Short mmCIF file of C-alpha atoms and ligand atoms in Angstrom, two decimals:
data_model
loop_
_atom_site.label_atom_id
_atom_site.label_comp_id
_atom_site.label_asym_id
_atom_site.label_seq_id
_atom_site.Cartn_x
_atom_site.Cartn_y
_atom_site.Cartn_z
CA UNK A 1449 -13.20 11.01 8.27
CA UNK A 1450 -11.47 9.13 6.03
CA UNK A 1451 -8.02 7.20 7.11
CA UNK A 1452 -5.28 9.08 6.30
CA UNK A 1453 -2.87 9.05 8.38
CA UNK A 1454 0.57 8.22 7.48
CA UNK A 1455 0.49 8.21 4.02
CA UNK A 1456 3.65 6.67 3.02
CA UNK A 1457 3.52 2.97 2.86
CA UNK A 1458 6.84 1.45 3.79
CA UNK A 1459 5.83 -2.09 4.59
CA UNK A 1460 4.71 -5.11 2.64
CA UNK A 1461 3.29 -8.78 4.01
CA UNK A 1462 3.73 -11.97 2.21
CA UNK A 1463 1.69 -14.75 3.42
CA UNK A 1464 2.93 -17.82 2.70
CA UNK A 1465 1.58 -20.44 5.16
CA UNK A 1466 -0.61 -22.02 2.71
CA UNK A 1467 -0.50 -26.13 2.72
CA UNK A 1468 -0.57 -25.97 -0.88
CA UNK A 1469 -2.48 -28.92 -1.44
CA UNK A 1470 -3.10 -28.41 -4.95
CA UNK A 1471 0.87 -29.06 -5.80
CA UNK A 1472 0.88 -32.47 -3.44
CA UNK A 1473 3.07 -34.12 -3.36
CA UNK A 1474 5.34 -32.14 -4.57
CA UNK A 1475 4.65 -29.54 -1.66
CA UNK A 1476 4.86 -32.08 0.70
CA UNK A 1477 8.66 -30.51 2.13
CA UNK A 1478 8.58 -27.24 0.10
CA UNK A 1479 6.75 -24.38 0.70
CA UNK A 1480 4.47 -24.12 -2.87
CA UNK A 1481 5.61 -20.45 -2.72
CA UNK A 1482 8.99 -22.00 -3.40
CA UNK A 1483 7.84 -23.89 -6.59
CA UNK A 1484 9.96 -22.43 -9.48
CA UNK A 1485 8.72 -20.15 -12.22
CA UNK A 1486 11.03 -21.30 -14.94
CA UNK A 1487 14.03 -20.58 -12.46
CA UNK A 1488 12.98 -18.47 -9.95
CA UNK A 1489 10.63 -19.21 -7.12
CA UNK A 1490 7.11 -17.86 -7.20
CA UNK A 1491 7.99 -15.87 -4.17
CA UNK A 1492 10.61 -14.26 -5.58
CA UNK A 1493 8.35 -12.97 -8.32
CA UNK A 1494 6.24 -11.48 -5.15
CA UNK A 1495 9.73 -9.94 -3.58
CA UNK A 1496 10.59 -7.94 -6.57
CA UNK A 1497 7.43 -6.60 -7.14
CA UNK A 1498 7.12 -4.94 -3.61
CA UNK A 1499 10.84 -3.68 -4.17
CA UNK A 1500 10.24 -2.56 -7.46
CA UNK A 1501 7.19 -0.44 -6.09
CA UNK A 1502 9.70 1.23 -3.01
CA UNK A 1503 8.16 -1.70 -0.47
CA UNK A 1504 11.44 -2.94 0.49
CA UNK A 1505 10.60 -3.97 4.43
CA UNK A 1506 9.04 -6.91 4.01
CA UNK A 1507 7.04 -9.64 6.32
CA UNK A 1508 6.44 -13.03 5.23
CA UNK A 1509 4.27 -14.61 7.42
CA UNK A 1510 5.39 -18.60 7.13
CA UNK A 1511 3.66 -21.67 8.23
CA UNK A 1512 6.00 -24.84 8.21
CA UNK A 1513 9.28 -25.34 5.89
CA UNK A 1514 9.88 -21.50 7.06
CA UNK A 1515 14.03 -22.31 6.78
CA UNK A 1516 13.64 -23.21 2.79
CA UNK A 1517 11.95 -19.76 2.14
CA UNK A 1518 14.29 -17.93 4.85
CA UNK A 1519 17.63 -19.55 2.93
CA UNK A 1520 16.22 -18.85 -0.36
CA UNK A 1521 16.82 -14.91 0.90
CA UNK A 1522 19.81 -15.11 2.84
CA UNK A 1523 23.17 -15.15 1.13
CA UNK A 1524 24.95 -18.89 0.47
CA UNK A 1525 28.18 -17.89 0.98
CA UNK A 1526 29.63 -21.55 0.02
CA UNK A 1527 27.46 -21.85 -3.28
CA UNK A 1528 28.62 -18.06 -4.41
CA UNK A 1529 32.47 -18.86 -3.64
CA UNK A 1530 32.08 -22.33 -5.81
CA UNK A 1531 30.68 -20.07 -8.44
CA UNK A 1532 33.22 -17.39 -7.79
CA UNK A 1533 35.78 -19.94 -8.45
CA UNK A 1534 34.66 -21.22 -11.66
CA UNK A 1535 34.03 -17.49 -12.81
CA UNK A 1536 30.71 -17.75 -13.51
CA UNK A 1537 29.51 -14.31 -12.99
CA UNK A 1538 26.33 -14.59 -14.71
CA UNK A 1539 24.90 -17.27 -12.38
CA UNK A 1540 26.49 -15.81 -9.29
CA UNK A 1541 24.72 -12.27 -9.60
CA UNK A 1542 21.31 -14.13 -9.99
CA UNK A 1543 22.22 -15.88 -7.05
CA UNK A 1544 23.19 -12.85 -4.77
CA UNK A 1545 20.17 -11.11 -6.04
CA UNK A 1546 17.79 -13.32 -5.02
CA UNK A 1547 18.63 -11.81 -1.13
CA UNK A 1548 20.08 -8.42 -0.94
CA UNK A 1549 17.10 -6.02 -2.37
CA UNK A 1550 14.96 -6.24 0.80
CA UNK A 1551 15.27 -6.21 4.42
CA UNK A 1552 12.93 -9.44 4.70
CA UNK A 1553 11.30 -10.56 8.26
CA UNK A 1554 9.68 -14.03 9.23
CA UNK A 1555 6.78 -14.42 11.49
CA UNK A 1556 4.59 -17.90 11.29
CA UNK A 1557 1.07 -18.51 11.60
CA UNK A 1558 0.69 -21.56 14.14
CA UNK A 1559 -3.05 -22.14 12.99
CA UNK A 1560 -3.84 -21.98 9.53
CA UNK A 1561 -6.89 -20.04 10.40
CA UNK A 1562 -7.46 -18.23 7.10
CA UNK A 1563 -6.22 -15.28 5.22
CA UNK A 1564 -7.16 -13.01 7.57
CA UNK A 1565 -5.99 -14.27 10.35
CA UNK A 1566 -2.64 -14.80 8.43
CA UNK A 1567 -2.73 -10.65 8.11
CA UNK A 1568 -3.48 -9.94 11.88
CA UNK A 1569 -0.12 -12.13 12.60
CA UNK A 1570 1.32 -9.37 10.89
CA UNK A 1571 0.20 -6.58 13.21
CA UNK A 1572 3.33 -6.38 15.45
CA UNK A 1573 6.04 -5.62 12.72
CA UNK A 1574 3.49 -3.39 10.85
CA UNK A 1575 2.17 -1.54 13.09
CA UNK A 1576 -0.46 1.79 13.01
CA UNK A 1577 0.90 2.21 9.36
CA UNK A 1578 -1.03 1.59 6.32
CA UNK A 1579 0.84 -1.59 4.44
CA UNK A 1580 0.35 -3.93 1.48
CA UNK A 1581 -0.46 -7.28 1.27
CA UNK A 1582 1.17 -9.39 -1.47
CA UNK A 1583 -0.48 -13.00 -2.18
CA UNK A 1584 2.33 -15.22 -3.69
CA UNK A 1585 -0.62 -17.07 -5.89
CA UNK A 1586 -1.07 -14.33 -7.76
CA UNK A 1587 1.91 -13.04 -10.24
CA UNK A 1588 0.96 -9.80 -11.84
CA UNK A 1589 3.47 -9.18 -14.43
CA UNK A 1590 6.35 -7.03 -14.24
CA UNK A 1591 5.54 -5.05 -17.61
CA UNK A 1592 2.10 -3.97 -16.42
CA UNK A 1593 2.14 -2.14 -12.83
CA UNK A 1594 -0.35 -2.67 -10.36
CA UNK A 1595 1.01 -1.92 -7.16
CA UNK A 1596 2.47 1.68 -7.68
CA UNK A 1597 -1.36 2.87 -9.22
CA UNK A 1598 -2.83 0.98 -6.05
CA UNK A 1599 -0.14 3.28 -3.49
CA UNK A 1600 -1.02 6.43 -5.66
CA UNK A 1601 -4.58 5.96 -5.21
CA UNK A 1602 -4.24 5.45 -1.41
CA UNK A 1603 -1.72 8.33 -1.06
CA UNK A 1604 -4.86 10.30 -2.85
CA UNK A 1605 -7.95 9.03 -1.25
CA UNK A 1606 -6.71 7.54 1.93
CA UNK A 1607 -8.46 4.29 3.61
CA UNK A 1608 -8.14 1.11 1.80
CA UNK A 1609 -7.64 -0.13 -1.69
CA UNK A 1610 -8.10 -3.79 -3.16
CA UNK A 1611 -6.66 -4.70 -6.90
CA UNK A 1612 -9.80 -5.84 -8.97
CA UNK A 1613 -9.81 -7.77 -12.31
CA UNK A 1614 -12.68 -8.79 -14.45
CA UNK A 1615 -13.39 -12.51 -14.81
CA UNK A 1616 -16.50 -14.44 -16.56
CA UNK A 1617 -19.44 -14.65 -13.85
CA UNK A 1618 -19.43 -18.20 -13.50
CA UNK A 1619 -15.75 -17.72 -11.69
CA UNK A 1620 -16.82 -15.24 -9.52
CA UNK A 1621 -17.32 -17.64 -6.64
CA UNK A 1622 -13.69 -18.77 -6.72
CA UNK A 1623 -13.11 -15.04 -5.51
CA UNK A 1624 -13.98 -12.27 -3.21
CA UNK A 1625 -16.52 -10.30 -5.27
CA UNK A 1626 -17.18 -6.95 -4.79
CA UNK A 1627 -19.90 -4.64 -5.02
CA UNK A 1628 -18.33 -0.87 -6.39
CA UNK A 1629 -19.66 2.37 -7.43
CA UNK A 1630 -17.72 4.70 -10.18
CA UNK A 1631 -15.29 7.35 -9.61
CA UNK A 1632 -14.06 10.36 -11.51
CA UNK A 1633 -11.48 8.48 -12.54
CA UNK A 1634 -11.41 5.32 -15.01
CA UNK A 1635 -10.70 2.28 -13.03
CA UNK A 1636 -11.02 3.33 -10.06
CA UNK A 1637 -14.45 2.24 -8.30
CA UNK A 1638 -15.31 2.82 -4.60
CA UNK A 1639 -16.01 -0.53 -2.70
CA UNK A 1640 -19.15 -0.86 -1.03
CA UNK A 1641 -19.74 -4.18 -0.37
CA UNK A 1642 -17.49 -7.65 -0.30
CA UNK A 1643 -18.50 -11.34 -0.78
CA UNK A 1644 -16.20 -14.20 -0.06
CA UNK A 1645 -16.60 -16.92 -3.05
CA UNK A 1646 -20.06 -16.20 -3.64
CA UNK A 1647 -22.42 -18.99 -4.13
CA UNK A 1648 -23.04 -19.42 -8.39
CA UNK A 1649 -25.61 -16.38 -9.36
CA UNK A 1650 -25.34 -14.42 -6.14
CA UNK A 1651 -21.64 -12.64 -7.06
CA UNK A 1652 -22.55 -8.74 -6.68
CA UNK A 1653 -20.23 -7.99 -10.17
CA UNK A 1654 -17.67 -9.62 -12.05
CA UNK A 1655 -15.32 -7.86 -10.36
CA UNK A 1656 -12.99 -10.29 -8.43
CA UNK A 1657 -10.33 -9.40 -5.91
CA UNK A 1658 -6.93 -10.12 -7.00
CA UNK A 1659 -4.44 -10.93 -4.28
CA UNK A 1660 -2.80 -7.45 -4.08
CA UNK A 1661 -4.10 -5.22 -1.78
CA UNK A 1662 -3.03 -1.67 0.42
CA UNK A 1663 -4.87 -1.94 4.02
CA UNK A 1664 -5.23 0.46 6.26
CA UNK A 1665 -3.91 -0.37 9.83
CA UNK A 1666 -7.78 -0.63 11.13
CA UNK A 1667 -7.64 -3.69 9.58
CA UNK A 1668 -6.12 -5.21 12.43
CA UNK A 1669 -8.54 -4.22 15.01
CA UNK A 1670 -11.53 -5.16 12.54
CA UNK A 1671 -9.63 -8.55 11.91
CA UNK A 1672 -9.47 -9.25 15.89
CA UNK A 1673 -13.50 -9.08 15.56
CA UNK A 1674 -13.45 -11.01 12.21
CA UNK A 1675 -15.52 -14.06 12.94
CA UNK A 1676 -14.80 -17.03 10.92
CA UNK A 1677 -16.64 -16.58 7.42
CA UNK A 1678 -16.44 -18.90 3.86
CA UNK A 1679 -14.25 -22.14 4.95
CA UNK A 1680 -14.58 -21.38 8.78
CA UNK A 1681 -11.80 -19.08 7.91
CA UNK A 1682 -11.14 -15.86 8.98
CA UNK A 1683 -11.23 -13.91 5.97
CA UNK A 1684 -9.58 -10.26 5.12
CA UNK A 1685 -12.77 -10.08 2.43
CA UNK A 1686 -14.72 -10.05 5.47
CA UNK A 1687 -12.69 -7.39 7.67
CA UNK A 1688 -12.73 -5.48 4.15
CA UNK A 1689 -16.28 -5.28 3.62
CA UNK A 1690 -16.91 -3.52 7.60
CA UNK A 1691 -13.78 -1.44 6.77
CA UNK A 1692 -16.16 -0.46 3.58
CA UNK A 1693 -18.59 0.09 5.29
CA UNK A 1694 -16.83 2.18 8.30
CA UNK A 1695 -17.38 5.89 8.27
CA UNK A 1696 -14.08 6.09 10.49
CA UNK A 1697 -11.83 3.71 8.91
CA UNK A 1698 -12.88 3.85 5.42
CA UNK A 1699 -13.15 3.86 2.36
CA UNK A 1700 -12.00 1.19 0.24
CA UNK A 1701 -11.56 1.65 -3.07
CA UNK A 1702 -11.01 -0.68 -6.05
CA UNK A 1703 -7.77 -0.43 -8.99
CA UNK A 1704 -9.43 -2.18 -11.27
CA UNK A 1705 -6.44 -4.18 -13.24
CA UNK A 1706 -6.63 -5.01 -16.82
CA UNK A 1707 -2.87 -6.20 -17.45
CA UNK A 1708 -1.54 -9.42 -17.33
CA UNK A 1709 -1.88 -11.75 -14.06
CA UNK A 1710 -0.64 -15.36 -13.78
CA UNK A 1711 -2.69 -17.71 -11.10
CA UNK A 1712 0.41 -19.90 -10.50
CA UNK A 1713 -1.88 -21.39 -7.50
CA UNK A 1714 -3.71 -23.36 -9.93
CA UNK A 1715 -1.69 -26.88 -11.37
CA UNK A 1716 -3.46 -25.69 -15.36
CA UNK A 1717 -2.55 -22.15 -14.18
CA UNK A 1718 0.68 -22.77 -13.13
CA UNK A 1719 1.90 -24.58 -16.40
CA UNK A 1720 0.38 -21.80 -18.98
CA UNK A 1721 2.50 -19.23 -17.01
CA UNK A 1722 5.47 -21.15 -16.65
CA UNK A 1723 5.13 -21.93 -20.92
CA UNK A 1724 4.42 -18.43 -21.17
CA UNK A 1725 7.04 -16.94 -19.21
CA UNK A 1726 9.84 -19.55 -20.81
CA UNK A 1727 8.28 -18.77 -24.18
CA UNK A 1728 9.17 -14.85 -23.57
CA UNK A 1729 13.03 -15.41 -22.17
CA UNK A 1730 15.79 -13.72 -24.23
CA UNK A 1731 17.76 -16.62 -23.13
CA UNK A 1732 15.66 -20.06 -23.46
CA UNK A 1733 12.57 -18.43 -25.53
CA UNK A 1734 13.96 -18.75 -29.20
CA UNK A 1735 14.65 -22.82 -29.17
CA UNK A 1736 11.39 -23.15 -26.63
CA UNK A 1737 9.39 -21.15 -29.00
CA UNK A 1738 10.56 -23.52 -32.02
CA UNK A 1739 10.00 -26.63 -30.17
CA UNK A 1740 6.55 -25.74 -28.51
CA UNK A 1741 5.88 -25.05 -32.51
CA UNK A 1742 6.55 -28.26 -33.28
CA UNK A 1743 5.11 -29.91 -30.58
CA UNK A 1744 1.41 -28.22 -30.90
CA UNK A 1745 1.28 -28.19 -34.75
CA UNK A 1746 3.20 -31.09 -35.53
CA UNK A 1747 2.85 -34.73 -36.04
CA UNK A 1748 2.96 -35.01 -31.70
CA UNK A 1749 -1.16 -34.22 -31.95
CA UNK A 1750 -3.48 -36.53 -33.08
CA UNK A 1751 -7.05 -35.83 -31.68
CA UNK A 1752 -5.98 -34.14 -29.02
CA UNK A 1753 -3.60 -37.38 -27.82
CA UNK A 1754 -0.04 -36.49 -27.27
CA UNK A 1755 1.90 -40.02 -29.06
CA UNK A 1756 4.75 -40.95 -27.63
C1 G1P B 1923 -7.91 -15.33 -1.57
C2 G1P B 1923 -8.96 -14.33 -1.05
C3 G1P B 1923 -9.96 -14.01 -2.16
C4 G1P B 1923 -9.22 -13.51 -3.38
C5 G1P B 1923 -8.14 -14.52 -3.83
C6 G1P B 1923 -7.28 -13.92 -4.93
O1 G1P B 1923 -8.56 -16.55 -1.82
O2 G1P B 1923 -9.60 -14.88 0.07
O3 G1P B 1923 -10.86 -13.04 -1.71
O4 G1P B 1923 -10.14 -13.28 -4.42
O5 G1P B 1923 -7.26 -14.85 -2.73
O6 G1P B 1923 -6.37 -14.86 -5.42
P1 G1P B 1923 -7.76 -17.95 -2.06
O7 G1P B 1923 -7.38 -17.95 -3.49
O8 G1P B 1923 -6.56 -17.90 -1.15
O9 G1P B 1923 -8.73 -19.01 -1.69
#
């Protein structure tokens, strides 16, 4: 029978224990979830979008640096008075909100033994609840919502459910790749079968799993079994696909997403969506706009140099 119980999913994990080697060495000291998105860190992209979909008890599981990431959320009490005192109100409330929407808990992975073993340190606070799982690599954008269809859809069908997004074959093996079967409803696929980063040619679909995902508390017991997989990591692709496959704990099922998603994990990635995002600001977008105009169509470009 299909996992149902407790249908209402309270609880959200972050993990954020990554050495985020891509970003060296500027991630040397600071967590790369803490790298800023024009001014906001990348986690607090993550944050809002749990609140925003009623997730407001949230777990980020940490690694080292844990006290940048835990100040980022608390209050600064000496920052908001200087700000206070100068009356700037505007900068102050982005300040204070950067804390107060969530009740946010800290646990830390000692061994970076994978993404799945990142979840299972998360088993304690969550408990036999179904939660979701938040990856801060992946920004999903705040105009096209993922999360609440991915809640919905477990609320309906119970079990699992993984966010899916189409990408060109040939990427396929920078993903977990799954295997799905329709629905009656559009985008919405049942989950059969799971590959971590498939080898080139051997991806079951183009249909990659995105870093959001709603698990079913089985996952932790399956996870505790997990043996190391892709990486010699213990990956939640891996739990996933037996939870797929589990009469008991099952079924997983696929949102398939077609909105806008922003790999800030990548350096290429993490420029176009920091360009982007700047480019659509009320506030700095108008004079970025007209420069980046200039700068791409103007005399700056000569085949495909930048002059000085
Ligand atoms: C992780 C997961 C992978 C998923 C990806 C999404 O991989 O293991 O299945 O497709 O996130 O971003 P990572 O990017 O951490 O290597």
């Amino acid at each position: 029978m299909a996992d149902r119980s407790q249908r209402r999913v309270t609880k959200a994990v972050v993990p954020a224990a990554g050495l985020g080697t891509r970003f060296l060495p500027a991630t040397k000291a600071t967590p790369k979830e803490m790298l800023p998105i024009v001014d906001k860190p990348a986690i607090q992209y993550v944050v809002e979008e749990a609140v925003a979909a009623g997730l407001s008890d949230l777990l980020i599981v940490t690694g080292r640096n844990k006290n940048t990431l835990e100040n980022h959320f608390d209050r600064n009490v000496e920052l908001e008075a200087a700000l206070d005192a100068k009356g700037d109100t505007e900068r102050l409330r982005r300040v204070r909100e950067a804390g107060v929407t969530a009740d946010i808990h800290y646990t830390r992975q000692g061994d970076a033994l994978g993404l799945g073993h990142a979840v299972l340190c998360a088993a304690l606070h969550v408990g036999d609840q179904p939660f979701a799982v938040l990856l801060g690599d992946d920004l999903i954008d705040v105009r096209d919502p993922l999360l609440e269809t991915m809640l919905r859809v477990r609320e309906e069908r119970g079990g699992s459910v993984v966010a899916l997004m189409q990408v060109p074959r040939e990427q396929a093996s920078l993903y977990g790749c799954a295997a799905v079967e329709t629905t009656d409803e559009p985008d919405v696929v049942r989950v059969v079968d799971l590959v971590e980063k498939p080898e080139a040619g051997e991806a079951p679909s183009d249909l990659a799993v995105i870093g959001r995902y709603v698990l079913a508390p089985a996952v932790f017991d399956v996870l505790t079994k997990t043996e190391p997989g892709r990486g010699g990591e213990i990956q939640l692709t891996d739990a996933l696909r037996t939870l797929a496959s589990s009469a008991e704990h099952g079924p997983v099922h696929g949102v398939v997403f077609r909105g806008r998603r922003y790999d800030t994990g990548d350096r290429l990635d993490y420029l176009k969506t920091v360009v982007r995002l700047a480019a659509e600001r009320d506030d700095l977008g108008p004079g970025f706009r007209e420069w980046l105009k200039e700068f791409v169509g103007g005399e700056h470009w000569e085949l495909g140099e930048v002059k000085p």
